[in-house]
Coordinates of C-alpha atoms in Angstrom, one line a residue:
X1127 CA 0.0 0.0 0.0
X1128 CA 1.2 3.5 -0.8
X1129 CA -0.4 6.4 0.9
X1130 CA 0.4 10.0 0.3
X1131 CA 1.7 11.8 3.4
X1132 CA 1.8 8.6 5.4
X1133 CA 5.3 7.7 6.7
X1134 CA 3.9 4.5 8.1
X1135 CA 2.9 2.7 4.9
X1136 CA 2.9 -1.1 4.8
X1137 CA 5.8 -1.2 2.5
X1138 CA 7.7 1.3 4.6
X1139 CA 7.2 -0.9 7.7
X1140 CA 8.4 -4.0 5.9
X1141 CA 11.8 -2.6 5.2
X1142 CA 14.5 -3.6 7.7
X1143 CA 16.0 -0.2 7.8
X1144 CA 12.7 1.5 8.7
X1145 CA 12.0 -1.0 11.5
X1146 CA 15.5 -0.9 12.9
X1147 CA 15.7 2.9 12.7
X1148 CA 12.4 3.5 14.5
X1149 CA 13.2 0.8 17.1
X1150 CA 9.5 -0.4 17.1
X1151 CA 8.4 -3.5 18.8
X1152 CA 6.1 -5.8 16.9
X1153 CA 2.9 -4.7 18.7
X1154 CA 3.8 -1.0 18.1
X1155 CA 4.5 -1.8 14.4
X1156 CA 1.2 -3.5 14.0
X1157 CA -0.7 -0.8 15.9
X1158 CA 0.8 2.0 13.7
X1159 CA 0.2 0.0 10.5
X1160 CA -3.5 -0.5 11.5
X1161 CA -3.8 3.2 12.3
X1162 CA -2.2 4.1 9.0
X1163 CA -4.5 1.8 7.1
X1164 CA -7.6 3.1 8.9
X1165 CA -6.6 6.7 8.1
X1166 CA -5.9 5.9 4.5
X1167 CA -9.0 3.9 3.7
X1168 CA -11.7 5.2 6.0
X1169 CA -11.2 8.9 6.0
X1170 CA -10.7 9.9 2.4
X1171 CA -13.2 12.6 1.6
X1172 CA -15.7 11.6 -1.1
X1173 CA -16.6 14.4 -3.5
X1174 CA -18.7 12.1 -5.7
X1175 CA -21.5 9.9 -4.5
X1176 CA -22.1 8.5 -7.9
X1177 CA -20.4 8.1 -11.3
X1178 CA -22.0 8.2 -14.8
X1179 CA -19.5 6.6 -17.1
X1180 CA -20.3 7.3 -20.7
X1181 CA -18.3 5.0 -22.9
X1182 CA -18.0 5.6 -26.7
X1183 CA -16.9 2.2 -28.2
X1184 CA -14.6 2.1 -31.2
X1185 CA -12.3 5.0 -30.5
X1186 CA -13.6 8.6 -30.6
X1187 CA -11.5 10.9 -32.8
X1188 CA -10.2 13.7 -30.6
X1189 CA -9.6 15.9 -33.7
X1190 CA -13.3 15.9 -34.6
X1191 CA -14.5 16.5 -31.0
X1192 CA -12.5 18.2 -28.2
X1193 CA -9.0 18.7 -29.6
X1194 CA -9.2 20.2 -33.2
X1195 CA -6.1 21.4 -34.9
X1196 CA -7.3 24.3 -37.1
X1197 CA -3.8 25.4 -38.1
X1198 CA -2.5 22.1 -39.2
X1199 CA -2.5 21.0 -42.9
X1200 CA -5.9 19.8 -44.2
X1201 CA -4.9 16.1 -44.3
X1202 CA -4.4 16.4 -40.5
X1203 CA -7.1 18.7 -39.4
X1204 CA -9.9 17.1 -41.5
X1205 CA -13.0 18.8 -42.9
X1206 CA -14.5 20.0 -39.7
X1207 CA -14.5 23.6 -38.7
X1208 CA -14.1 24.8 -35.1
X1209 CA -16.4 26.5 -32.6
X1210 CA -15.6 28.8 -29.7
X1211 CA -16.7 27.7 -26.2
X1212 CA -18.1 29.9 -23.5
X1213 CA -14.7 29.8 -21.9
X1214 CA -12.8 31.0 -25.0
X1215 CA -11.4 27.5 -25.9
X1216 CA -11.9 25.9 -29.3
X1217 CA -13.8 22.6 -29.9
X1218 CA -14.8 21.0 -33.2
X1219 CA -18.1 22.2 -34.6
X1220 CA -19.6 18.8 -33.8
X1221 CA -20.3 19.8 -30.2
X1222 CA -22.1 23.2 -30.3
X1223 CA -24.3 22.5 -27.2
X1224 CA -21.4 21.3 -25.1
X1225 CA -19.4 24.3 -26.2
X1226 CA -22.0 26.6 -24.7
X1227 CA -21.5 24.7 -21.3
X1228 CA -17.7 24.3 -21.3
X1229 CA -17.6 26.1 -18.0
X1230 CA -19.4 23.0 -16.5
X1231 CA -16.8 20.4 -17.4
X1232 CA -13.1 19.9 -18.2
X1233 CA -11.2 18.1 -20.9
X1234 CA -8.1 16.0 -20.7
X1235 CA -6.3 16.4 -24.0
X1236 CA -3.3 14.3 -23.1
X1237 CA -4.7 10.8 -22.4
X1238 CA -2.2 8.2 -23.6
X1239 CA -1.4 4.5 -23.6
X1240 CA 0.2 2.0 -25.9
X1241 CA -2.6 -0.4 -26.9
X1242 CA -3.9 0.0 -30.5
X1243 CA -6.2 -3.0 -30.4
X1244 CA -9.8 -2.4 -29.4
X1245 CA -9.9 -5.1 -26.7
X1246 CA -6.6 -4.1 -25.0
X1247 CA -7.5 -0.4 -25.1
X1248 CA -10.9 -1.1 -23.7
X1249 CA -9.3 -3.1 -20.9
X1250 CA -7.1 -0.1 -20.0
X1251 CA -10.0 2.3 -19.9
X1252 CA -12.3 0.0 -17.8
X1253 CA -9.8 -1.1 -15.2
X1254 CA -6.8 1.3 -15.1
X1255 CA -4.6 -1.7 -15.8
X1256 CA -2.7 -3.0 -18.8
X1257 CA -4.0 -6.4 -19.9
X1258 CA -2.3 -9.4 -18.2
X1259 CA -2.4 -13.1 -19.2
X1260 CA -2.0 -14.0 -15.6
X1261 CA -4.9 -12.1 -14.0
X1262 CA -8.3 -10.6 -14.9
X1263 CA -8.8 -7.2 -13.3
X1264 CA -12.1 -5.9 -12.1
X1265 CA -13.8 -2.9 -13.8
X1266 CA -14.6 0.4 -12.1
X1267 CA -18.2 -0.6 -11.4
X1268 CA -17.3 -3.9 -9.7
X1269 CA -14.7 -2.3 -7.5
X1270 CA -17.1 0.4 -6.4
X1271 CA -19.7 -2.3 -5.8
X1272 CA -17.2 -4.2 -3.7
X1273 CA -16.2 -1.2 -1.6
X1274 CA -19.6 0.3 -1.0
X1275 CA -22.4 -2.2 -1.8
X1276 CA -26.0 -1.2 -2.5
X1277 CA -27.7 2.1 -1.6
X1278 CA -31.4 2.5 -1.3
X1279 CA -31.8 -1.2 -2.3
X1280 CA -30.6 -0.4 -5.9
X1281 CA -27.8 -2.3 -7.6
X1282 CA -24.6 -0.4 -7.0
X1283 CA -23.3 -1.0 -10.5
X1284 CA -25.8 -0.9 -13.5
X1285 CA -25.1 -1.2 -17.2
X1286 CA -27.2 0.5 -19.9
X1287 CA -28.5 -1.3 -21.9
X1288 CA -26.2 -4.3 -21.3
X1289 CA -22.8 -5.1 -20.0
X1290 CA -20.8 -3.4 -22.7
X1291 CA -17.8 -5.7 -23.1
X1292 CA -15.8 -8.6 -21.4
X1293 CA -13.7 -6.1 -19.4
X1294 CA -16.7 -4.5 -17.7
X1295 CA -16.9 -7.5 -15.3
X1296 CA -15.7 -8.5 -11.9
X1297 CA -12.2 -9.9 -12.8
X1298 CA -10.7 -11.5 -9.8
X1299 CA -13.5 -10.3 -7.5
X1300 CA -16.4 -12.6 -6.7
X1301 CA -19.1 -12.6 -9.4
X1302 CA -21.6 -11.1 -7.0
X1303 CA -20.1 -7.7 -7.7
X1304 CA -21.1 -7.8 -11.4
X1305 CA -23.2 -5.2 -13.2
X1306 CA -27.0 -5.3 -13.4
X1307 CA -27.9 -5.0 -17.0
X1308 CA -31.2 -3.4 -18.1
X1309 CA -31.5 -5.9 -20.9
X1310 CA -33.3 -3.4 -23.2
X1311 CA -32.8 0.1 -24.6
X1312 CA -34.7 2.8 -22.8
X1313 CA -35.1 4.6 -26.1
X1314 CA -37.4 1.8 -27.4
X1315 CA -41.2 2.2 -27.2
X1316 CA -42.6 0.1 -24.4
X1317 CA -39.2 -0.1 -22.7
X1318 CA -39.3 -2.3 -19.6
X1319 CA -36.5 -3.7 -17.5
X1320 CA -36.5 -7.4 -17.4
X1321 CA -37.2 -9.3 -14.2
X1322 CA -38.6 -6.3 -12.2
X1323 CA -42.2 -7.5 -12.0
X1324 CA -43.6 -10.6 -10.4
X1325 CA -44.5 -13.5 -12.7
X1326 CA -48.1 -13.8 -13.7
X1327 CA -50.3 -15.3 -11.0
X1328 CA -47.8 -14.5 -8.2
X1329 CA -49.2 -12.1 -5.7
X1330 CA -47.3 -10.5 -2.8
X1331 CA -48.3 -13.2 -0.3
X1332 CA -47.1 -16.0 -2.6
X1333 CA -43.9 -14.1 -3.3
X1334 CA -43.1 -14.0 0.4
X1335 CA -43.7 -17.7 0.7
X1336 CA -41.4 -18.5 -2.3
X1337 CA -38.8 -16.2 -0.9
X1338 CA -38.7 -17.9 2.5
X1339 CA -38.6 -21.4 0.8
X1340 CA -35.7 -20.4 -1.4
X1341 CA -33.8 -18.9 1.5
X1342 CA -34.0 -22.2 3.3
X1343 CA -32.7 -24.1 0.3
X1344 CA -30.0 -21.6 -0.5
X1345 CA -28.7 -21.6 3.1
X1346 CA -28.0 -25.4 2.8
X1347 CA -26.0 -24.8 -0.5
X1348 CA -24.0 -21.9 0.9
X1349 CA -23.1 -23.8 4.0
X1350 CA -22.0 -26.8 2.0
X1351 CA -19.7 -25.1 -0.5
X1352 CA -17.4 -22.1 -0.8
X1353 CA -17.9 -22.0 -4.6
X1354 CA -18.1 -18.5 -5.9
X1355 CA -21.0 -19.1 -8.2
X1356 CA -23.2 -20.4 -5.3
X1357 CA -22.4 -17.5 -3.0
X1358 CA -22.9 -15.1 -5.9
X1359 CA -26.2 -16.5 -6.8
X1360 CA -27.4 -16.2 -3.2
X1361 CA -26.3 -12.6 -3.2
X1362 CA -28.1 -11.9 -6.5
X1363 CA -31.3 -13.4 -5.1
X1364 CA -31.1 -11.3 -1.9
X1365 CA -30.5 -8.1 -3.9
X1366 CA -33.3 -9.0 -6.3
X1367 CA -35.7 -9.5 -3.4
X1368 CA -34.7 -6.1 -1.9
X1369 CA -35.3 -4.4 -5.2
X1370 CA -38.7 -6.1 -5.8
X1371 CA -39.7 -5.2 -2.2
X1372 CA -38.8 -1.5 -2.7
X1373 CA -41.3 0.5 -4.9
X1374 CA -39.1 3.6 -4.9
X1375 CA -36.2 1.6 -6.2
X1376 CA -38.3 -0.1 -8.9
X1377 CA -39.7 3.2 -10.0
X1378 CA -36.2 4.5 -10.8
X1379 CA -36.2 2.2 -13.8
X1380 CA -39.5 3.5 -15.1
X1381 CA -38.5 6.2 -17.6
X1382 CA -42.2 6.8 -18.4
X1383 CA -42.4 8.6 -15.0
X1384 CA -40.3 11.4 -16.5
X1385 CA -41.8 14.6 -17.8
X1386 CA -42.4 14.3 -21.5
X1387 CA -40.8 17.7 -22.2
X1388 CA -37.7 16.7 -20.3
X1389 CA -37.5 13.5 -22.3
X1390 CA -37.8 15.6 -25.5
X1391 CA -35.0 17.9 -24.3
X1392 CA -32.6 14.9 -23.8
X1393 CA -33.7 13.6 -27.2
X1394 CA -35.9 10.7 -28.0
X1395 CA -33.0 8.6 -29.2
X1396 CA -30.4 6.2 -27.8
X1397 CA -28.0 8.8 -26.5
X1398 CA -30.7 10.9 -24.9
X1399 CA -32.7 8.3 -23.2
X1400 CA -29.7 6.3 -22.0
X1401 CA -28.3 9.4 -20.4
X1402 CA -31.7 10.3 -18.9
X1403 CA -32.0 6.8 -17.4
X1404 CA -28.5 7.1 -16.0
X1405 CA -29.6 10.3 -14.2
X1406 CA -32.6 8.6 -12.8
X1407 CA -30.6 5.8 -11.4
X1408 CA -27.9 7.9 -9.7
X1409 CA -30.5 10.2 -8.3
X1410 CA -32.2 7.1 -6.8
X1411 CA -29.0 5.7 -5.3
X1412 CA -27.0 3.7 -7.8
X1413 CA -23.3 4.3 -7.3
X1414 CA -21.9 3.7 -10.8
X1415 CA -23.7 3.6 -14.1
X1416 CA -21.9 2.6 -17.3
X1417 CA -23.7 3.4 -20.6
X1418 CA -22.5 3.1 -24.2
X1419 CA -23.6 4.9 -27.3
X1420 CA -22.7 4.7 -30.9
X1421 CA -19.8 3.2 -32.9
X1422 CA -16.8 5.4 -33.3
X1423 CA -14.4 3.1 -35.2
X1424 CA -14.5 5.4 -38.2
X1425 CA -11.9 4.1 -40.7
X1426 CA -14.0 5.6 -43.5
X1427 CA -15.9 8.8 -44.0
X1428 CA -15.3 10.2 -40.6
X1429 CA -17.0 13.5 -41.4
X1430 CA -20.2 11.8 -42.3
X1431 CA -20.0 9.5 -39.3
X1432 CA -19.6 12.4 -36.8
X1433 CA -22.5 14.4 -38.5
X1434 CA -24.7 11.3 -38.1
X1435 CA -23.8 10.3 -34.5
X1436 CA -22.5 13.3 -32.6
X1437 CA -25.6 15.6 -32.6
X1438 CA -27.6 13.2 -30.3
X1439 CA -24.7 12.8 -27.9
X1440 CA -23.9 16.5 -27.9
X1441 CA -27.6 17.3 -27.1
X1442 CA -28.0 14.6 -24.5
X1443 CA -24.7 15.3 -22.6
X1444 CA -25.5 19.1 -22.5
X1445 CA -29.0 18.4 -21.1
X1446 CA -27.6 15.9 -18.6
X1447 CA -25.2 18.6 -17.2
X1448 CA -28.1 21.1 -17.0
X1449 CA -30.4 18.5 -15.4
X1450 CA -27.9 17.4 -12.8
X1451 CA -27.0 21.0 -12.0
X1452 CA -30.7 22.0 -11.7
X1453 CA -31.3 19.2 -9.3
X1454 CA -28.3 20.0 -7.2
X1455 CA -26.7 16.7 -8.2
X1456 CA -23.8 17.8 -10.4
X1457 CA -21.4 18.5 -7.5
X1458 CA -21.9 14.9 -6.2
X1459 CA -22.1 13.1 -9.5
X1460 CA -18.9 12.5 -11.6
X1461 CA -19.6 12.3 -15.3
X1462 CA -16.8 10.7 -17.3
X1463 CA -16.9 10.4 -21.1
X1464 CA -14.2 8.1 -22.5
X1465 CA -13.2 5.8 -25.3
X1466 CA -10.6 3.2 -25.8
X1467 CA -8.2 5.4 -27.8
X1468 CA -8.2 8.2 -30.3
X1469 CA -7.6 8.3 -34.1
X1470 CA -4.6 8.8 -36.3
X1471 CA -3.3 12.3 -36.9
X1472 CA -3.6 12.0 -40.6
X1473 CA -6.8 11.3 -42.6
X1474 CA -6.4 8.0 -44.5
X1475 CA -7.2 7.3 -48.2
X1476 CA -10.8 6.3 -47.2
X1477 CA -11.5 9.7 -45.7
X1478 CA -11.3 8.2 -42.2
X1479 CA -8.9 7.8 -39.3
X1480 CA -7.3 4.7 -37.9
X1481 CA -6.5 3.5 -34.3
X1482 CA -4.3 5.8 -32.3
X1483 CA -3.6 5.3 -28.6
X1484 CA -0.7 7.7 -28.3
X1485 CA -3.0 10.6 -27.5
X1486 CA -6.7 11.2 -27.1
X1487 CA -9.3 13.1 -25.1
X1488 CA -11.5 12.4 -22.1
X1489 CA -14.3 14.6 -20.7
X1490 CA -14.9 15.0 -16.9
X1491 CA -17.6 16.9 -15.1
X1492 CA -19.0 17.3 -11.6
X1493 CA -18.2 15.2 -8.5
X1494 CA -15.2 17.2 -7.4
X1495 CA -13.9 18.2 -10.9
X1496 CA -13.3 21.8 -11.7
X1497 CA -15.3 23.3 -14.7
X1498 CA -13.9 25.1 -17.7
X1499 CA -10.4 23.6 -17.7
X1500 CA -8.2 22.0 -20.3
X1501 CA -5.7 19.6 -18.8
X1502 CA -2.6 18.7 -20.9
X1503 CA -2.1 19.2 -24.6
X1504 CA -1.4 17.3 -27.7
X1505 CA 1.2 18.4 -30.2
X1506 CA 0.5 20.4 -33.3
X1507 CA -0.9 17.5 -35.3
X1508 CA -2.6 15.7 -32.3
X1509 CA -0.1 12.9 -32.6
X1510 CA 1.4 12.8 -29.1
X1511 CA 1.1 14.4 -25.7
X1512 CA 3.0 17.7 -25.5
X1513 CA 2.1 18.6 -22.0
X1514 CA 1.0 16.7 -18.8
X1515 CA 0.5 13.2 -20.2
X1516 CA -2.3 11.2 -18.4
X1517 CA -2.4 7.4 -18.2
X1518 CA -5.4 5.2 -17.7
X1519 CA -4.0 4.5 -14.2
X1520 CA -4.0 8.2 -13.4
X1521 CA -7.6 8.6 -14.6
X1522 CA -8.7 5.6 -12.5
X1523 CA -6.8 6.8 -9.4
X1524 CA -8.5 10.2 -9.7
X1525 CA -11.9 8.7 -10.2
X1526 CA -11.6 6.5 -7.2
X1527 CA -10.2 9.2 -5.0
X1528 CA -13.2 11.4 -5.9
X1529 CA -15.4 8.6 -4.7
X1530 CA -13.5 8.2 -1.4
X1531 CA -11.6 5.1 -2.4
X1532 CA -7.8 4.9 -2.0
X1533 CA -6.7 3.5 -5.3
X1534 CA -3.6 1.7 -4.0
X1535 CA -5.7 -0.2 -1.4
X1536 CA -5.0 -3.9 -1.8
X1537 CA -7.8 -6.4 -2.6
X1538 CA -7.4 -10.1 -2.4
X1539 CA -7.1 -12.0 -5.7
X1540 CA -7.3 -15.9 -5.9
X1541 CA -4.5 -17.5 -4.0
X1542 CA -4.6 -14.8 -1.3
X1543 CA -2.6 -12.5 -3.5
X1544 CA -2.9 -8.8 -2.5
X1545 CA -3.5 -6.7 -5.6
X1546 CA -3.8 -2.9 -5.6
X1547 CA -7.0 -1.5 -7.0
X1548 CA -4.8 0.6 -9.3
X1549 CA -1.0 0.3 -9.5
X1550 CA 1.1 3.4 -9.9
X1551 CA -1.6 6.0 -10.8
X1552 CA -1.2 9.6 -9.9
X1553 CA -4.0 12.1 -9.0
X1554 CA -4.8 14.6 -11.7
X1555 CA -4.7 17.3 -9.0
X1556 CA -5.1 20.4 -11.2
X1557 CA -8.6 19.2 -12.2
X1558 CA -9.7 18.5 -8.7
X1559 CA -11.7 21.0 -6.5

């Protein structure tokens, strides 16, 4: 464990020089270590009560969104024009609504890693770790679920509409910390979350009898085996019962309860309704919501692709920021918009851009993040970081700290191996309130 400002870290104590120099007895050593751990883990101030993680699969082009290069040659800057933000910065013309609200969020223009394959880049951006053949790492939502558990009987980690990829899972943590998937798109007519209503012919009294009978059966299985899937299934059942028994929690999933005019403002489309559902869930008590939108792997016709997909996202994100702010939720809700990597500096022969992990952009808002800032910079052709490079581990460490979780806390992997939640990440302090 590494803890800033803490001279009594675990690794510090385990060095012979530190122990001999301090002259500590074993009881004194253990007492101070316990005090250091308690101070590190229990008393980190949480700025964000919830996170909305908006993930844009495929690799969002930073040049056509938050990091345009208007003075570079045409083959680098592309066809898009730029637009001034309300803070005086410049974005691509694809995000006019967000440009009007640039004072409410910040942009990291210097995200970087070395993985040009979709799967490996996605792993980085969902876990804060490079992929390893030896260990599967848990995603952000599963770690948050592990550290905090449910609130208001809502699942702590929810995916809209489904678990987005294989790296959005529990990794080495027990499977009970997996994400709850809606199973359907809230933009569809007649949207309904699966499994939230009692089966036909089952009234409340019969439900209670079934619950009691199942609990008796499950207790025998759990006491007879330590298998993860048995314990996880028992946990899932208990949480499902809690959800079904709590009308307010069930109502959070009912998007029809929203004012029709507000739904129109978000946009009656995938981006708008998924973002609105995310706001409903964090307002009701969910700790981390992951949602996906669009396909940004634009190897061809990138201008057309952005003009098709970005307007809905631009509108929905802008209204989400307004809505959270109006409800007094923005200061306690971290909104993070990310992708697995960026796109090549130069337009290819098919009028698109290819995979480029060396530099790309991430948007952060609320939950302890300052508004109206640009952190870091790419070079003149958006090819590499020029200033203040940020790694996935840095981003993850910052997100966890804003939630009150110390990122280098050790969790136990199979074989009783202690593994840090994030290894080696640094706080992006200039962006933090």
